[in-house]
Amino acid sequence: MSVIVEFRVQSGDFELGQILSVEGNSTVELERLVPLGEATVPLFWIHNSSRDSFVEGVRGHPSVEETRVVDVFDDRTLFTLKWDAGRDRLIGALRANDGQLSSAVGTFASWKMEVRFPSHEALSAFSTAAADAGVDLEVIRVYNPAEPDVQPWYGLTEPQFEALTLAIRQGYYDIPRGCTTKELADELGISGQAVTERLRRAIVALVTYTLPLDDGDG
């Protein structure tokens, strides 16, 4: 079953982020990646940026073969980019593990991306490959696209998220425990039994939406 991950990565940690460098409040928004043989050609929007200075900077990068303007509006410009993606460690890890980039928005400091993988195993392999390549990924959420109502916190509902994060902050799972079930219940305004059940459901949700489970018998 496929899985979708949203993550943030520093602009300087991967080749395309370095190429599409913007300044101030300008943003880069990926339109789509177009595969042409062995090449990967991105179409992207530049918002609130000086078109001429941006193009000059992109063309000066050693990995860039060609960039051209496709469409121009008052507040944004659509570009296409032909470049050598062979040195991009992040794109390489995505391609090696069948990751499909759904969206990507970049600023001067970082990029936020959403990627679909065919399985949890593929996502795990991508994360390992990125880490081995020195690319630091800040995971925002992971969810199953077959469950459109999944909340942003790895399948947790808001009350489950609140209870679990409070339990961790207060040392509930430490040895020895840093707080009691009653203390959690008092802070959350619910009964001790409700706290126990809420934490149990939270852990089940986390396991279901973040770990690969065998759907077969046994």
CSV table of C-alpha atoms in Angstrom, one decimal, residues 24-120:
chain,number,residue,atom,x,y,z
A,24,GLY,CA,13.8,37.7,0.6
A,25,ASN,CA,10.2,36.7,0.5
A,26,SER,CA,10.4,35.1,-2.9
A,27,THR,CA,9.2,31.5,-3.3
A,28,VAL,CA,9.7,28.7,-5.8
A,29,GLU,CA,6.8,26.4,-6.5
A,30,LEU,CA,7.3,23.2,-8.5
A,31,GLU,CA,4.7,22.7,-11.2
A,32,ARG,CA,5.8,19.2,-12.1
A,33,LEU,CA,8.8,17.1,-13.0
A,34,VAL,CA,8.9,16.0,-16.6
A,35,PRO,CA,11.0,12.8,-17.3
A,36,LEU,CA,12.8,13.0,-20.6
A,37,GLY,CA,14.8,9.8,-21.1
A,38,GLU,CA,17.4,9.9,-18.3
A,39,ALA,CA,16.8,13.6,-17.6
A,40,THR,CA,14.3,15.1,-15.1
A,41,VAL,CA,13.2,18.5,-16.3
A,42,PRO,CA,11.3,20.6,-13.7
A,43,LEU,CA,8.7,23.2,-14.5
A,44,PHE,CA,8.5,25.7,-11.7
A,45,TRP,CA,6.9,29.1,-10.7
A,46,ILE,CA,8.9,31.9,-9.2
A,47,HIS,CA,6.8,34.3,-7.0
A,48,ASN,CA,7.7,37.8,-6.0
A,49,SER,CA,11.2,37.7,-7.6
A,50,SER,CA,13.1,39.7,-10.1
A,51,ARG,CA,13.0,37.5,-13.2
A,52,ASP,CA,16.2,38.8,-14.9
A,53,SER,CA,18.4,38.4,-11.8
A,54,PHE,CA,16.9,35.0,-11.0
A,55,VAL,CA,17.6,33.7,-14.5
A,56,GLU,CA,21.1,35.0,-14.4
A,57,GLY,CA,21.8,33.2,-11.2
A,58,VAL,CA,20.3,29.9,-12.4
A,59,ARG,CA,22.2,30.0,-15.7
A,60,GLY,CA,25.5,30.5,-13.8
A,61,HIS,CA,25.2,27.2,-11.9
A,62,PRO,CA,27.6,24.6,-13.3
A,63,SER,CA,24.8,21.8,-13.4
A,64,VAL,CA,22.4,23.9,-15.5
A,65,GLU,CA,22.3,23.3,-19.3
A,66,GLU,CA,19.4,25.6,-20.1
A,67,THR,CA,16.6,27.6,-18.5
A,68,ARG,CA,13.9,29.5,-20.3
A,69,VAL,CA,10.7,31.5,-19.5
A,70,VAL,CA,7.5,29.7,-20.4
A,71,ASP,CA,4.9,32.2,-19.2
A,72,VAL,CA,4.8,35.6,-17.4
A,73,PHE,CA,2.2,37.1,-15.1
A,74,ASP,CA,2.3,40.2,-12.9
A,75,ASP,CA,3.4,38.4,-9.7
A,76,ARG,CA,4.9,35.1,-11.0
A,77,THR,CA,6.9,33.6,-13.8
A,78,LEU,CA,6.8,30.0,-15.1
A,79,PHE,CA,10.3,28.5,-16.0
A,80,THR,CA,11.6,25.3,-17.3
A,81,LEU,CA,15.0,24.0,-16.4
A,82,LYS,CA,17.3,21.5,-18.2
A,83,TRP,CA,20.0,20.4,-15.8
A,84,ASP,CA,22.2,17.5,-14.8
A,85,ALA,CA,20.4,15.8,-11.9
A,86,GLY,CA,23.1,13.2,-11.4
A,87,ARG,CA,24.8,15.1,-8.5
A,88,ASP,CA,21.5,15.8,-6.7
A,89,ARG,CA,21.5,13.4,-3.7
A,90,LEU,CA,17.9,14.1,-2.7
A,91,ILE,CA,16.5,13.6,-6.3
A,92,GLY,CA,18.7,10.5,-6.6
A,93,ALA,CA,17.3,9.0,-3.4
A,94,LEU,CA,13.7,9.7,-4.6
A,95,ARG,CA,14.2,8.1,-8.0
A,96,ALA,CA,16.0,5.1,-6.6
A,97,ASN,CA,13.1,4.3,-4.3
A,98,ASP,CA,10.2,5.1,-6.7
A,99,GLY,CA,9.2,8.3,-5.0
A,100,GLN,CA,6.7,10.5,-6.9
A,101,LEU,CA,7.0,14.2,-6.0
A,102,SER,CA,3.5,15.6,-5.6
A,103,SER,CA,4.4,19.2,-4.6
A,104,ALA,CA,7.4,21.2,-3.6
A,105,VAL,CA,7.6,24.9,-2.4
A,106,GLY,CA,11.0,26.5,-1.7
A,107,THR,CA,12.2,29.6,0.0
A,108,PHE,CA,15.6,31.0,0.7
A,109,ALA,CA,16.0,28.8,3.7
A,110,SER,CA,14.1,25.5,3.0
A,111,TRP,CA,11.8,23.5,0.9
A,112,LYS,CA,8.6,21.7,1.9
A,113,MET,CA,7.9,18.6,-0.2
A,114,GLU,CA,5.1,16.0,-0.5
A,115,VAL,CA,6.2,12.6,-1.9
A,116,ARG,CA,4.3,9.4,-2.5
A,117,PHE,CA,6.1,6.1,-2.1
A,118,PRO,CA,4.7,2.7,-3.2
A,119,SER,CA,5.2,1.2,0.3
A,120,HIS,CA,6.5,2.0,3.8
